[in-house]
XYZ file of C-alpha atoms in Angstrom:
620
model
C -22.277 12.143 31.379
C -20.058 9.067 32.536
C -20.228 9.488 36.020
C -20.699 6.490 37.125
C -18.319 3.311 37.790
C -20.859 0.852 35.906
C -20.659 3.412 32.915
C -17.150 3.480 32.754
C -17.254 -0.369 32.882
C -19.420 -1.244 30.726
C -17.957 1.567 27.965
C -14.418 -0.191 28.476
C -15.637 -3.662 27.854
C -17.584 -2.417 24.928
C -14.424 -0.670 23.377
C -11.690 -3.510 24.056
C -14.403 -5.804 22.201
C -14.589 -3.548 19.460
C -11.055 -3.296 19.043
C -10.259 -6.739 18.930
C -12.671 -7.388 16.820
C -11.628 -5.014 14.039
C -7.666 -5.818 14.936
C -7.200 -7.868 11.522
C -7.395 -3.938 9.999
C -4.355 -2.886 11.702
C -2.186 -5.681 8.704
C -4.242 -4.855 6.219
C -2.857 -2.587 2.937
C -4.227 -0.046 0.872
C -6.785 -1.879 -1.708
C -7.071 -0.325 -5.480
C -10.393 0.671 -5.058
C -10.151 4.529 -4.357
C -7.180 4.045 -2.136
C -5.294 5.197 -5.075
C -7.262 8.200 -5.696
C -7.717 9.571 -2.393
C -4.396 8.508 -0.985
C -1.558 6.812 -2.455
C -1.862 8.833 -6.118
C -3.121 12.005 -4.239
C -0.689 15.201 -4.607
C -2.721 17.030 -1.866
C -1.923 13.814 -0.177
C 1.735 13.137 -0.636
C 2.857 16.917 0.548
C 1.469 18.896 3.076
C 1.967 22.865 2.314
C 0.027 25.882 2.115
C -0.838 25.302 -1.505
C -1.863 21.467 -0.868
C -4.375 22.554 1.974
C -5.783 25.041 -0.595
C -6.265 22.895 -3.567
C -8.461 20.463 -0.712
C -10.700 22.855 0.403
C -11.139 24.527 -3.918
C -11.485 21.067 -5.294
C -12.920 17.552 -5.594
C -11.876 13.961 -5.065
C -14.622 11.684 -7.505
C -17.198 14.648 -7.412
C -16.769 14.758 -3.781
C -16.198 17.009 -1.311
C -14.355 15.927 1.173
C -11.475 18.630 2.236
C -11.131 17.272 6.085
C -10.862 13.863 5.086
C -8.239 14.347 2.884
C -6.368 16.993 4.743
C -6.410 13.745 8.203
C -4.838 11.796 5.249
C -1.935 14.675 4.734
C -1.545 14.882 7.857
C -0.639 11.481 8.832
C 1.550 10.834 5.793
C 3.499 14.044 6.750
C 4.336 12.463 9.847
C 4.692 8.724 9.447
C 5.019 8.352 5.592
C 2.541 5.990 3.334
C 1.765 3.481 5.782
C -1.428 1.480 5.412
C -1.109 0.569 8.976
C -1.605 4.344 9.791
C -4.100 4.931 8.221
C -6.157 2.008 9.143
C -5.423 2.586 13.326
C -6.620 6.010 12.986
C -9.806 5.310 10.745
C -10.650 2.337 13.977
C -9.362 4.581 16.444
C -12.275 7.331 15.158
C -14.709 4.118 15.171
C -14.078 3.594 18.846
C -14.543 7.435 18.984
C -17.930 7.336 17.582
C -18.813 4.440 19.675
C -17.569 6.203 22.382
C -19.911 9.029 21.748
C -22.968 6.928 20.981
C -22.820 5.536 24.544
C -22.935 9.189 25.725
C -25.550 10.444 23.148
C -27.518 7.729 24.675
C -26.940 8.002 28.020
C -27.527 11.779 28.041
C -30.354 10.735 25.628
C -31.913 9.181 28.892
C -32.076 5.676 27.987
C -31.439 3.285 30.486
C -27.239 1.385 30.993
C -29.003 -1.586 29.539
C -30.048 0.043 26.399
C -27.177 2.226 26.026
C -24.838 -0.787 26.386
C -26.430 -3.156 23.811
C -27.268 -0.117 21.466
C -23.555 0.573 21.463
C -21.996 -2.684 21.469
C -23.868 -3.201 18.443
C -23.268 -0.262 16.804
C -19.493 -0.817 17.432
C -18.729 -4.498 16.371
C -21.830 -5.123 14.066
C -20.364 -6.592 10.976
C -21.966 -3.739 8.617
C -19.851 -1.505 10.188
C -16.679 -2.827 8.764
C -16.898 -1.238 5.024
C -16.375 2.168 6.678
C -13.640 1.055 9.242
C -11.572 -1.493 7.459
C -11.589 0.902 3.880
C -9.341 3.829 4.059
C -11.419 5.537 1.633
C -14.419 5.599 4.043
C -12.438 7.959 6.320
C -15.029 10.172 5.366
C -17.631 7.883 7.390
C -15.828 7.673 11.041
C -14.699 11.188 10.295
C -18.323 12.784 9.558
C -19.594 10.577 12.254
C -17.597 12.045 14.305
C -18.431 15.332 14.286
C -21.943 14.274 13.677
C -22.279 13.043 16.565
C -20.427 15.765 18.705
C -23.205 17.772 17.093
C -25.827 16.084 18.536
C -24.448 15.460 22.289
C -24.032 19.208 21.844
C -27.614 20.123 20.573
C -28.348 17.715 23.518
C -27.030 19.368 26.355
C -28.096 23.010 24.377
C -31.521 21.530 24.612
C -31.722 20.507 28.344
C -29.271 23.453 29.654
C -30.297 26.390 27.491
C -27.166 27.631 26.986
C -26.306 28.804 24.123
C -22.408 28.443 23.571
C -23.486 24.437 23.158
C -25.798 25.582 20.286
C -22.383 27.541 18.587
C -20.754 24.191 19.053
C -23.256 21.849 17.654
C -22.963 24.340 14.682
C -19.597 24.493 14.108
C -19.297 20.516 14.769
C -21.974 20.041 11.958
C -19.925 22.519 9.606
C -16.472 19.848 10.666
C -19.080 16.993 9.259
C -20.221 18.720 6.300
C -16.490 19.317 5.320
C -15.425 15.487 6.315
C -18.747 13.645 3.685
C -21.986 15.012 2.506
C -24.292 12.858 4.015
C -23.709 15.011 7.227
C -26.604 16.731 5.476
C -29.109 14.736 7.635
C -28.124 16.179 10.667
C -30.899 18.987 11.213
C -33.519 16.188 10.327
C -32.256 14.306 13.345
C -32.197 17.490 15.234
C -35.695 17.466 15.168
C -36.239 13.928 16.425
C -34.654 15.003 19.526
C -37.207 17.820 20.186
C -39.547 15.228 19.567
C -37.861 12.639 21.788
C -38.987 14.808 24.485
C -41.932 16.793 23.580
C -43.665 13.679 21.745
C -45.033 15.763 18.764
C -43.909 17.529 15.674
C -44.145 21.372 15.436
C -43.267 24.457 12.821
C -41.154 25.384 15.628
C -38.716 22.512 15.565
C -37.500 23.725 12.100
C -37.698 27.216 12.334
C -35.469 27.278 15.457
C -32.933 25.179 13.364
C -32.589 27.850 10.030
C -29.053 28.015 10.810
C -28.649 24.163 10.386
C -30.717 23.830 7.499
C -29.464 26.638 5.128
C -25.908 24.797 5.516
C -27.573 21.737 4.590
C -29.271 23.093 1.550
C -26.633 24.821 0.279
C -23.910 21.307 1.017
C -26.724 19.153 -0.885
C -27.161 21.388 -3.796
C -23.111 22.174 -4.177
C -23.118 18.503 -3.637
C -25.643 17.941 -6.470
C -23.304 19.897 -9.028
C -20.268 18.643 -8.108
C -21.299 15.215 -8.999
C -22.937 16.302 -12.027
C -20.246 17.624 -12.966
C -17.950 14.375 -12.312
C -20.676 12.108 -14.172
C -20.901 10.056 -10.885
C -24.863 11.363 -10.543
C -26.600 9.060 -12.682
C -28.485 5.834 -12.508
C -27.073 2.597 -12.231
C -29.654 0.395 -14.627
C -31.394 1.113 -17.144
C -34.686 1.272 -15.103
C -37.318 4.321 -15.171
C -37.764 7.118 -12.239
C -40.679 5.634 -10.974
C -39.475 2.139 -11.074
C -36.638 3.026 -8.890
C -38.334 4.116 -6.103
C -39.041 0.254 -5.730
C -34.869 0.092 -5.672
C -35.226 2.423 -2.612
C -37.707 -0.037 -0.750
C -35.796 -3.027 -1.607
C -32.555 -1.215 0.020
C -34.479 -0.032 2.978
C -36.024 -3.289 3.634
C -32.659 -5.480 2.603
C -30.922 -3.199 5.088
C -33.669 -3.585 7.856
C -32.837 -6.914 7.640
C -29.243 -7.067 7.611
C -29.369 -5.195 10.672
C -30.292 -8.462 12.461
C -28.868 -11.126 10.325
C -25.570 -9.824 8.580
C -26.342 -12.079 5.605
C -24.067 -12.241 1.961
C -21.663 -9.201 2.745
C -20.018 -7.865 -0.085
C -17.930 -4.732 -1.077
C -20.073 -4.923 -4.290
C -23.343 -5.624 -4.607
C -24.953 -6.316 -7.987
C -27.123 -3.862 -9.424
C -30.615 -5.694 -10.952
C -30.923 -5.198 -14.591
C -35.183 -5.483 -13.762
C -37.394 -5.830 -11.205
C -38.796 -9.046 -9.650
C -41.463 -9.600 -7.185
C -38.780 -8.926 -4.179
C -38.698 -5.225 -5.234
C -42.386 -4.191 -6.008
C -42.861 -6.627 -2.266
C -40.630 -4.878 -0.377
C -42.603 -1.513 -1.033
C -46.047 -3.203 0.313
C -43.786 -4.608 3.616
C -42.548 -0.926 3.858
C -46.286 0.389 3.924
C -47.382 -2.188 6.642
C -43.787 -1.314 8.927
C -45.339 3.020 8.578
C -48.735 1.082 9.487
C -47.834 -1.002 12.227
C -45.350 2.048 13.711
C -48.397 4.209 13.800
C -51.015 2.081 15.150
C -48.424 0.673 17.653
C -50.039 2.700 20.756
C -47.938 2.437 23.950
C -44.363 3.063 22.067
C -45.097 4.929 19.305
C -42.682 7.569 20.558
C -39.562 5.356 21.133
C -40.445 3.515 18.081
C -40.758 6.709 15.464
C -37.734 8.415 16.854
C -35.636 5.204 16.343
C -37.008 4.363 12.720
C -37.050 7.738 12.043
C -33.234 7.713 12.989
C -32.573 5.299 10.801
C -34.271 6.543 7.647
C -33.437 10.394 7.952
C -29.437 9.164 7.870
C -30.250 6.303 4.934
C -32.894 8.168 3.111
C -30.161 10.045 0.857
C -28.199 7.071 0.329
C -30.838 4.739 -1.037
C -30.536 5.095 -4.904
C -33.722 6.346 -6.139
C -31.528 8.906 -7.992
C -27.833 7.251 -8.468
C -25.234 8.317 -7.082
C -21.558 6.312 -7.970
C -21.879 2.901 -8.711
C -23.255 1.344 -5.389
C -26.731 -0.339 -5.279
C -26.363 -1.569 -1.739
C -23.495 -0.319 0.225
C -22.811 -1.727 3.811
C -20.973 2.133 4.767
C -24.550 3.513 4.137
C -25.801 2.164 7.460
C -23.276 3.541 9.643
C -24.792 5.840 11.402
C -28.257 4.666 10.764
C -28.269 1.839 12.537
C -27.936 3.901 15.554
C -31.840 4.377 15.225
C -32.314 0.359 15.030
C -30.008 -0.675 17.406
C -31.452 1.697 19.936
C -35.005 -0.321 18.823
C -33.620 -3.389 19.310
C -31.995 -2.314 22.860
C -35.883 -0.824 23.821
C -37.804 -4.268 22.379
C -35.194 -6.824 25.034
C -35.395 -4.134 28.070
C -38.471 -5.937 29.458
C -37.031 -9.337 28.913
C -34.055 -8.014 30.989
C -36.183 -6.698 33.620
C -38.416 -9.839 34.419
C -37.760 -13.574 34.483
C -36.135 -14.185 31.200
C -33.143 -12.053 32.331
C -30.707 -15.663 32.611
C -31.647 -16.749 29.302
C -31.401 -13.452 27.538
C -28.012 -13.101 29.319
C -26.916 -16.666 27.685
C -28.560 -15.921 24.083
C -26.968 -12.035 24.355
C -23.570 -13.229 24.983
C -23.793 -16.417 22.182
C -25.301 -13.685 19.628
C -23.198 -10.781 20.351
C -20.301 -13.459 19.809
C -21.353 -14.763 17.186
C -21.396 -10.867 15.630
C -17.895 -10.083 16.974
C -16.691 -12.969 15.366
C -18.134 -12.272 12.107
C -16.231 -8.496 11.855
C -13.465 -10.143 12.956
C -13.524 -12.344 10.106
C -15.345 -9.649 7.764
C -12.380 -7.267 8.620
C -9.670 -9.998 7.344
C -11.591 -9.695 4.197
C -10.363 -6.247 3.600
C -6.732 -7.481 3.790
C -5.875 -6.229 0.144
C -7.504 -5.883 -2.999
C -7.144 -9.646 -3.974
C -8.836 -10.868 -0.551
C -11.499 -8.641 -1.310
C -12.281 -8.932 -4.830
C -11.748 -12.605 -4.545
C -14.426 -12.310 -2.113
C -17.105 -10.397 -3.972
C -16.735 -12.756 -6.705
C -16.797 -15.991 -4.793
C -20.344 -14.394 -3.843
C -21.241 -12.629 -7.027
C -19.534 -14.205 -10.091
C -20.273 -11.419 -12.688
C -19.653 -8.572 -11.050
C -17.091 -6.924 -14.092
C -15.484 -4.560 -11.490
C -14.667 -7.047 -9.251
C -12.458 -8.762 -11.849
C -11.385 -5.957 -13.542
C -10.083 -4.440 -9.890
C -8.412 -8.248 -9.056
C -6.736 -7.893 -12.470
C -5.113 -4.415 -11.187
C -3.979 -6.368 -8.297
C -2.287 -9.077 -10.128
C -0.533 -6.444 -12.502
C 1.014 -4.961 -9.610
C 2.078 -8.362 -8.220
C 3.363 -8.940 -11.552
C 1.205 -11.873 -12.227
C 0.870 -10.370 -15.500
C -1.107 -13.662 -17.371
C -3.663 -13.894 -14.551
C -3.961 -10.026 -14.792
C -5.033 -10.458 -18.522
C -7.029 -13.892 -17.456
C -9.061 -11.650 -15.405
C -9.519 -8.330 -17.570
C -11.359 -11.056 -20.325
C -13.314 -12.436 -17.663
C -14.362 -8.729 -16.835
C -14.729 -7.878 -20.362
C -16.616 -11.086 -21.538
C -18.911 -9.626 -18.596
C -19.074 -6.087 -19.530
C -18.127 -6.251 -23.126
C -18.817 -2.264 -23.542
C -16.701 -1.319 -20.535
C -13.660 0.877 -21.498
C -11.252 0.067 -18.669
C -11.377 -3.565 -19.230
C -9.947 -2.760 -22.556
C -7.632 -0.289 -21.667
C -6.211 -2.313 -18.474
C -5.706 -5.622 -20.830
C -4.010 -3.692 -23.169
C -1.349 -2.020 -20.985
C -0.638 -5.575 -19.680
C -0.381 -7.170 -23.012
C 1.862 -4.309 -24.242
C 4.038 -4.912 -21.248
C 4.469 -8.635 -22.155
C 5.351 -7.433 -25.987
C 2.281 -8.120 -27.247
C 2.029 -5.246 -29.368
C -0.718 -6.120 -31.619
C -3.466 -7.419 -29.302
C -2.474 -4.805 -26.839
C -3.065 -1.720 -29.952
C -6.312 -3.627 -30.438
C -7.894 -3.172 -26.953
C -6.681 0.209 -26.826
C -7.944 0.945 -29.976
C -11.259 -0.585 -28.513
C -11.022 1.061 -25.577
C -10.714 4.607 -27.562
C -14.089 3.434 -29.592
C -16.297 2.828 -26.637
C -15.249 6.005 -24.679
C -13.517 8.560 -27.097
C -12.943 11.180 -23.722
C -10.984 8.499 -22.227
C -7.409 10.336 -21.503
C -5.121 7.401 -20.234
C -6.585 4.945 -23.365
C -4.707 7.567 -25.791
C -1.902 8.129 -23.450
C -1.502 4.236 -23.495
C -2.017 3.904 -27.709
C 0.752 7.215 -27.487
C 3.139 5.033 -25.916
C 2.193 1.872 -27.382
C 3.071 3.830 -30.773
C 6.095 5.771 -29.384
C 7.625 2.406 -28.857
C 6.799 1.343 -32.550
C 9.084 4.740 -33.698
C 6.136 5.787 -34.920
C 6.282 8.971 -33.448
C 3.994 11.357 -35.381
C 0.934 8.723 -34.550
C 2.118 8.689 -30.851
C 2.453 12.513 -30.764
C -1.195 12.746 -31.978
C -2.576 10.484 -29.479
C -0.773 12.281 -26.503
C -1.810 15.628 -27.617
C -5.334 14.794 -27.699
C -4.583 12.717 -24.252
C -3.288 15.703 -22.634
C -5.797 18.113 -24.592
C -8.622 15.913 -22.855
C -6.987 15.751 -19.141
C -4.213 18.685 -18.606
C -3.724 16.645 -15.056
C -2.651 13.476 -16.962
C 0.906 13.357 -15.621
C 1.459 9.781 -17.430
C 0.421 11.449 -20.766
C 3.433 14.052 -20.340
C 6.185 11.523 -19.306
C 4.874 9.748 -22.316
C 4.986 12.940 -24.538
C 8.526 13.930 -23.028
C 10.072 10.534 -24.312
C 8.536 10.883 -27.609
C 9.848 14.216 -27.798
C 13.405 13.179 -26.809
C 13.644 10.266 -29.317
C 13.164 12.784 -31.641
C 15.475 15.191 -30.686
C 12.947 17.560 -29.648
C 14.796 18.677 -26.353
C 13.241 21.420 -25.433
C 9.672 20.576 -25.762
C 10.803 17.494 -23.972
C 11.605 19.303 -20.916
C 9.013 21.282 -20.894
C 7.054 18.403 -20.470
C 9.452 17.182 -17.868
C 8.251 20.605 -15.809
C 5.074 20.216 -16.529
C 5.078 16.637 -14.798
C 7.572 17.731 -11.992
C 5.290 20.849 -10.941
C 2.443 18.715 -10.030
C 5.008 15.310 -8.589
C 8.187 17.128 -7.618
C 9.015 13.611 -5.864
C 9.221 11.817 -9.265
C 13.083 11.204 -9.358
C 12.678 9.850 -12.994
C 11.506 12.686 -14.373
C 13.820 14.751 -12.570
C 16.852 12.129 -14.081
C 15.495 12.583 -17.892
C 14.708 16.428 -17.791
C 18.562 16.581 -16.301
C 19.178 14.469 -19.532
C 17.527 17.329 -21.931
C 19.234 19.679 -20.007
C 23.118 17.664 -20.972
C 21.646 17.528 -24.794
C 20.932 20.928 -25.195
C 24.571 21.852 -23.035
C 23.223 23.582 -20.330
C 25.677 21.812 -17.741
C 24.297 23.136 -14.286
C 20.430 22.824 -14.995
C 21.169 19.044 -15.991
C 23.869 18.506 -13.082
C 21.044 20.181 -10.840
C 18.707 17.622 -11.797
C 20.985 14.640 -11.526
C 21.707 16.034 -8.414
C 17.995 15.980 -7.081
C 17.075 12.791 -8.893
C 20.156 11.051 -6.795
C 18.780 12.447 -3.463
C 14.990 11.472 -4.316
C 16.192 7.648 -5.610
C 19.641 7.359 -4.553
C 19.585 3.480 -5.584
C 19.014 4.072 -8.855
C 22.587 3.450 -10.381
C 21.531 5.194 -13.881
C 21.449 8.404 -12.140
C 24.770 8.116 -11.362
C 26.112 6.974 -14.495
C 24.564 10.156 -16.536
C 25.935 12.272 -13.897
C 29.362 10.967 -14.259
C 29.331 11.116 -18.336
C 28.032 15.075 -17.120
C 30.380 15.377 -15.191
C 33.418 14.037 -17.469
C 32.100 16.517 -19.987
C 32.278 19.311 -17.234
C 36.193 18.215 -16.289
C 35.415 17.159 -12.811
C 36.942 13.494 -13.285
C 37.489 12.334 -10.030
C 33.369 12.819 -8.994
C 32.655 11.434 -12.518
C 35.272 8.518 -11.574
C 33.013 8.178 -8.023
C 30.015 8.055 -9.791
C 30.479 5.396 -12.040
C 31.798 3.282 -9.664
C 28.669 3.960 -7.633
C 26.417 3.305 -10.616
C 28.337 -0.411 -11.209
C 28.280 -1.139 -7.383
C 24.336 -0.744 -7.686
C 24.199 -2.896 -10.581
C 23.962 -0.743 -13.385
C 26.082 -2.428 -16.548
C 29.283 0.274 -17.571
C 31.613 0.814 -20.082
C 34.598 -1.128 -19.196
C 36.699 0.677 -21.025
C 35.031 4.091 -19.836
C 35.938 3.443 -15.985
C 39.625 2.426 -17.184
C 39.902 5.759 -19.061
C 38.737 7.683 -16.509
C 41.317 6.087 -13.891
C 44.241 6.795 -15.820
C 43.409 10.216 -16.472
C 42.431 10.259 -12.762
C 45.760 8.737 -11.487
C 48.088 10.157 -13.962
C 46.244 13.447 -12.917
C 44.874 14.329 -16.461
């Protein structure tokens, strides 16, 4: 353990260098790329309560399972609210916990301070590292890594102490790991690179004495398996054969072998290749010569098969032979990987360190390590928000559809409604079969009163994927607004008949329902949204208003009541309370209320207020 001064210097320079070099996170906001998904949009997220902690650990997020993850994400919005900057400190507060415990997986490892200091200064500023830090999303990466890596300092010290309690503990860390992201499913492969570490060959024994390990592995992978099946997100990303593929799994390993020593063309998205070049079938005869070469490489064999063995065991899973989501490359693949190269890199300079070259490696370590820290520092300022980083991936890969179709999100929000439909063509004159490029163009075209273009992308957007719930939410509304209600009615039912979860497609169905008088199935609707958001203060306001048609005074002053306490700068609220409560005979609140509604800015009845003064003055 750290029980030495040089340790604990060398760990603290190596931490206050990480941090500084990943400080541009700490500013940085949520991005619409699965922050809205996991977090922002997240009920399990927004509430912590018995029944939210349930629903993480019975269901998915995107075909994944990732209950820890999103109960750290409860947790700190329970306490501080939905603050990016929270979120962000603690997912680089767990990276300088993980770097942390590579130093001491190394050191109790055996490798010398010189190893385990460039090993883990590498691992914790390398520029690859900054998909999983700087995206909130990736919690699941520092978080698995985590306990990953508790797992195997535990194993460890089980392994050279024979105790068994640290055997309990690397088991029940690997279960926390398994719970925070899947690919913790590597762990009892690595398990068994330790016992070879140290006894320099490979035996039955290894795995049998790790059952325990395994069997939780098997069962993860295979639950895993389904799960994404199940979400759609297990399927390939081209339209290339099996066997072909496997060539996509060389070109990763390789491209990633190399980006482990020159961070080249980082990119949140990487383009996948519609067919294979020479690159691809090349990289699999370069990955035959690297098994070769490892083999025949005498004197380190050892060192050098546990450390590329590191790194493929946590990469093999991730490398897209079978697809899995849309990434081709991914820079959060390598995080823990790298461990295995960096540690090779470390054991390839230790003899330059110990003989004459020491002053010049010294100058060329410091310039490169530099340089490296200065490129996550800069990487990380990438991740600002979503228009830094789509702007990014498309300064570096034009046609990347997602990229503009996510930067067109971004300007919708900002309200920079033409240059959100500028980009939503560019994405769809990319992707011309892609549903949400339709869809998005058309909710930002109806929102600028462009009725007829906006039916015709939706319409589009229906025709290309027919299961698509929000497209016939959004042609429901589009329609609702025409007063053609039985149309809109149709297209909600099916909306909500396709998703029960769509929340949107109820507040859309609710309206439709009240413009028609339907009251009661209009609150019902209003319920239906309000048991799954019971923060939503504007569904809370136009249930209350059901509740005043259909005269049942207290529900609807109830909900006025709650709506004002959820919003209480929303100045409608207070006017429909005050007609409510003029109805009820409570004038002076009703007087209170409409003054409160005018001093917010909502436009009154002139003549309304002046009633209600006289009546309230001459005591009427």
């Amino acid at each position: 353990m750290l029980d030495k001064k040089r340790d604990w210097l060398m760990l603290g320079v190596i931490l206050l260098v990480t941090f500084l070099s990943f400080s541009p996170v700490l500013k940085s906001d949520f991005v619409n790329w699965d922050d809205d998904v996991n977090v922002t949009l997240n009920p399990n997220v927004q509430s912590l309560t018995g029944e939210s902690i349930k629903n993480m650990f019975s269901t998915t997020v995107i075909g994944g399972y990732t209950p820890l993850t999103t109960l750290s994400y409860a947790v700190e919005t329970s306490l501080f609210g939905m603050k990016p900057g929270v979120y962000h400190f603690n997912n680089l507060l767990l990276h300088l916990l993980c770097t942390l415990l590579v130093f001491i997986f190394l050191r109790r490892l055996g490798a010398s301070l010189f190893i385990v200091f460039v090993a883990t200064l590498l691992f914790g500023i390398h520029p690859m590292r900054v998909e999983s830090v700087a995206w909130i999303t990736e919690r699941k990466d520092v978080l698995y890594s985590f306990f990953f890596l508790l797992s195997l300092i535990s194993y460890l010290t089980f392994y050279q102490q024979k105790k068994k309690i640290w055997c309990y503990l690397a088991l029940l860390a690997f279960i926390f790991s398994l719970l925070s992201k899947i690919q913790a499913v590597a762990l009892p492969l690595v398990l068994i690179l330790i016992d070879y570490y140290y006894e320099k060959r490979f035996t039955f024994r290894m795995v049998w004495n790790k059952a325990p390990f395994f069997i939780l592995s098997l069962v993860t992978g295979i639950a895993g398996i389904l799960l994404l099946s199940r979400e759609g997100s297990l399927e390939t990303n081209t339209v290339l054969p099996f066997a072909q593929r496997i060539f996509i799994g060389t070109y990763s390993l390789v491209v990633y072998l190399i980006k482990a020593v020159v961070p080249y063309q980082l990119s949140a998205i990487y383009p996948s290749p519609e067919d294979l070049n020479f690159l691809f079938f090349g990289s699999a005869v370069l990955v035959i010569l690297l098994v070769v070469a490892i083999y025949k490489s005498g004197k380190y064999r050892n060192e050098l098969i546990f450390g590329s063995l590191f790194f493929l065991v946590n990469v093999i899973f991730m490398l897209q032979i079978v697809g899995a989501g849309q990434a081709f490359l991914a820079d959060r693949f390598t995080y823990l990987a790298y461990i295995g190269l960096f540690y090779l890199i470390a054991r390839a300079l230790q003899p330059l360190w110990n003989g004459r070259w020491k002053p010049v490696l010294l100058g060329a370590g410091i310039v490169v390590l530099a340089g490296l820290a200065f490129l996550t520092w800069n990487r990380a300022g990438v991740w600002k928000n979503s228009e830094t980083l789509f702007t990014d991936v498309i300064r570096k890969y034009p046609d990347v559809a997602m990229a503009h179709n996510n930067l067109g999100l971004y300007y919708r929000d900002t309200n920079e409604n033409e240059k959100a439909v500028a980009a939503y063509t560019r994405s769809i004159g990319i992707n011309p079969t892609g549903h949400l490029g339709y869809n998005n163009r058309g909710e930002v075209r109806f929102e600028l009163g462009q009725t007829e273009e906006a039916l015709e992308d939706m319409n589009m957007a229906i025709r290309l994927k027919p299961d698509y719930s929000k497209a016939w939410s959004n042609r429901g509304a589009l329609r609702g607004s025409r007063k053609e209600y039985d149309q809109a009615l149709t297209d909600l039912d099916k909306a909500i008949e396709l998703d029960a979860g769509n929340q949107q497609a109820y507040i859309n169905r609710l309206l439709v329902h009240y413009n028609l008088g339907n009251y009661e199935k209009a609150a019902e609707d209003a319920t239906s949204c309000l048991s799954v958001s019971p923060g939503n203060a504007d569904v809370m306001n136009q249930r209350g208003l059901c509740y005043d048609k259909l005269n049942r005074d207290q529900e609807a002053l109830n909900d006025f009541i709650q709506a004002i306490l959820l919003n209480p700068k929303k100045g409608s609220f207070y006017q429909n309370r005050s007609y409510l409560l003029t109805r009820m005979g409570d004038l002076k609140s009703a007087l209170e209320d409409i003054k409160k509604a005018q001093e917010l800015g909502t436009r009154v009845n002139p003549a309304y207020v002046q009633m209600l003064e006289l009546r309230v003055v001459g005591g009427r």
